[in-house]
Tab-separated table of C-alpha atoms in Angstrom:
chain	number	residue	atom	x	y	z
A	1	MET	CA	69.684	97.757	70.603
A	2	MET	CA	72.124	99.935	72.599
A	3	ASN	CA	73.762	102.884	70.962
A	4	SER	CA	77.481	103.587	71.298
A	5	LEU	CA	76.926	106.349	73.918
A	6	THR	CA	75.071	103.938	76.223
A	7	ILE	CA	77.775	101.304	75.781
A	8	GLY	CA	80.444	103.925	76.523
A	9	ILE	CA	78.685	105.035	79.715
A	10	LEU	CA	78.240	101.432	80.885
A	11	THR	CA	81.915	100.734	80.192
A	12	LEU	CA	82.936	103.824	82.182
A	13	VAL	CA	80.726	102.835	85.140
A	14	ALA	CA	82.113	99.282	85.099
A	15	SER	CA	85.681	100.649	85.050
A	16	LEU	CA	84.994	102.957	87.996
A	17	LEU	CA	83.419	100.142	90.012
A	18	SER	CA	86.356	97.896	89.218
A	19	ALA	CA	88.856	100.576	90.299
A	20	GLN	CA	86.955	101.136	93.545
A	21	ALA	CA	87.030	97.390	94.253
A	22	VAL	CA	90.800	97.318	93.708
A	23	LEU	CA	91.611	100.525	95.586
A	24	GLY	CA	88.866	100.293	98.175
A	25	ASP	CA	86.991	103.250	99.537
A	26	GLU	CA	88.034	105.486	102.399
A	27	SER	CA	86.017	103.482	104.943
A	28	ALA	CA	87.543	100.116	104.022
A	29	GLU	CA	90.357	98.863	106.201
A	30	SER	CA	93.398	98.564	103.961
A	31	PRO	CA	97.038	99.272	104.705
A	32	GLU	CA	98.517	102.529	103.565
A	33	VAL	CA	100.639	102.320	100.485
A	34	MET	CA	103.643	100.458	101.789
A	35	ALA	CA	106.966	100.282	99.995
A	36	HIS	CA	108.426	96.810	99.722
A	37	PRO	CA	111.240	95.200	97.743
A	38	GLY	CA	110.633	93.617	94.349
A	39	ALA	CA	111.040	90.168	95.913
A	40	VAL	CA	107.843	90.813	97.903
A	41	ALA	CA	104.154	91.304	97.106
A	42	LEU	CA	101.452	92.701	99.394
A	43	SER	CA	98.374	90.488	99.146
A	44	GLU	CA	94.828	90.836	100.480
A	45	SER	CA	93.637	87.286	101.219
A	46	LYS	CA	90.220	88.454	102.423
A	47	PRO	CA	88.759	91.945	102.817
A	48	GLY	CA	90.919	93.910	105.242
A	49	HIS	CA	93.364	91.005	105.855
A	50	TRP	CA	96.773	91.698	104.311
A	51	SER	CA	99.965	89.660	104.252
A	52	TYR	CA	103.303	89.714	102.508
A	53	LYS	CA	104.238	87.004	100.028
A	54	ALA	CA	107.349	86.139	98.055
A	55	PHE	CA	107.209	87.412	94.494
A	56	PRO	CA	106.694	85.970	91.916
A	57	SER	CA	105.935	82.609	93.605
A	58	LEU	CA	103.369	84.154	96.030
A	59	ARG	CA	104.474	81.770	98.780
A	60	PRO	CA	103.707	83.127	102.272
A	61	LEU	CA	106.426	84.927	104.202
A	62	TYR	CA	107.181	84.474	107.890
A	63	VAL	CA	109.118	86.023	110.748
A	64	ASN	CA	110.380	84.121	113.795
A	65	GLU	CA	109.781	85.353	117.336
A	66	ASN	CA	113.129	83.773	118.308
A	67	ASP	CA	115.093	86.098	116.014
A	68	SER	CA	116.727	89.191	117.412
A	69	ASP	CA	116.836	92.527	115.630
A	70	GLY	CA	118.661	91.974	112.357
A	71	LYS	CA	119.959	88.500	113.264
A	72	SER	CA	118.387	85.193	112.312
A	73	SER	CA	118.426	82.293	114.768
A	74	CYS	CA	117.362	79.973	111.935
A	75	THR	CA	120.500	78.300	110.570
A	76	ASP	CA	121.551	74.907	109.171
A	77	SER	CA	118.584	72.470	109.075
A	78	CYS	CA	116.207	75.235	110.180
A	79	ALA	CA	117.241	77.344	107.172
A	80	ALA	CA	116.611	74.340	104.901
A	81	ALA	CA	113.016	74.071	106.169
A	82	TRP	CA	112.567	77.846	106.509
A	83	PRO	CA	114.658	79.384	103.697
A	84	PRO	CA	115.587	83.032	104.160
A	85	LEU	CA	114.115	85.562	101.742
A	86	LYS	CA	117.287	86.263	99.769
A	87	ALA	CA	118.397	89.732	98.838
A	88	ASP	CA	120.864	90.816	96.174
A	89	GLU	CA	122.233	94.147	97.334
A	90	LYS	CA	124.022	94.710	100.628
A	91	GLY	CA	122.704	97.725	102.544
A	92	ALA	CA	119.531	98.085	100.462
A	93	GLU	CA	116.502	99.585	102.203
A	94	VAL	CA	112.910	99.983	101.024
A	95	GLY	CA	110.402	101.418	103.508
A	96	ASN	CA	110.370	99.104	106.565
A	97	TRP	CA	112.554	96.581	104.723
A	98	LYS	CA	116.334	96.355	104.868
A	99	VAL	CA	118.967	93.842	103.873
A	100	ILE	CA	120.871	92.037	106.605
A	101	GLU	CA	123.871	89.736	106.355
A	102	ARG	CA	123.550	86.187	107.689
A	103	GLU	CA	126.381	84.353	109.484
A	104	THR	CA	127.064	82.545	106.191
A	105	GLY	CA	127.574	85.865	104.409
A	106	ASP	CA	124.339	85.456	102.443
A	107	LEU	CA	122.042	88.467	102.247
A	108	GLN	CA	118.482	88.324	103.565
A	109	TRP	CA	115.568	90.750	103.697
A	110	ALA	CA	114.348	91.840	107.137
A	111	TYR	CA	111.046	93.583	107.912
A	112	LYS	CA	111.211	96.057	110.792
A	113	GLY	CA	114.453	94.345	111.799
A	114	GLN	CA	113.024	90.809	111.768
A	115	PRO	CA	114.620	88.401	109.269
A	116	VAL	CA	112.052	87.154	106.748
A	117	HIS	CA	111.678	83.488	105.790
A	118	GLN	CA	109.618	81.236	103.570
A	119	ARG	CA	108.560	77.712	104.484
A	120	PHE	CA	109.859	74.939	102.256
A	121	HIS	CA	106.736	72.772	102.722
A	122	ASP	CA	104.146	75.526	102.214
A	123	SER	CA	101.894	75.777	99.231
A	124	VAL	CA	100.637	79.052	97.829
A	125	THR	CA	97.011	78.225	98.583
A	126	ASP	CA	97.458	76.372	101.879
A	127	PRO	CA	100.095	77.893	104.169
A	128	ARG	CA	100.596	75.783	107.276
A	129	GLY	CA	103.604	77.366	108.948
A	130	ASP	CA	101.819	79.963	111.083
A	131	GLY	CA	102.625	79.202	114.726
A	132	LEU	CA	105.167	76.443	114.050
A	133	ASP	CA	108.513	76.697	115.855
A	134	GLY	CA	107.951	80.383	116.676
A	135	PHE	CA	107.229	81.390	113.068
A	136	ARG	CA	104.236	83.548	112.190
A	137	LEU	CA	102.876	84.917	108.946
A	138	LEU	CA	104.283	88.311	108.030
A	139	GLU	CA	101.596	90.968	108.030
A	140	PRO	CA	101.961	94.749	107.798
């Protein structure tokens, strides 16, 4: 039968191992702490492979190679299939993220100047938009 000191030590060791798994060690490849808006989550899909997802839905986020700095080329039916990641506050900035204004007057988040989109037909567990119509998954 274990005494309370042994149980306490085992609990401490388990907690430390769990924290190391979450934070990673110095040799693991993980992005530096990156600021992002509350509408976004940074997710590690496999060790060392990070991507941004919409929060709280966790749907994948995309950028389009056809967009110019701060201006989305995805309008009308494109925006229905690839909805913009909406923002609430004009002029807001968080790290590499800033709010841009679309032609419609709606506000959208942009990452490093590239407007950020979701894909209407994506599922959380099976994103299929990477490479379609110039869109690619958003990674740090």
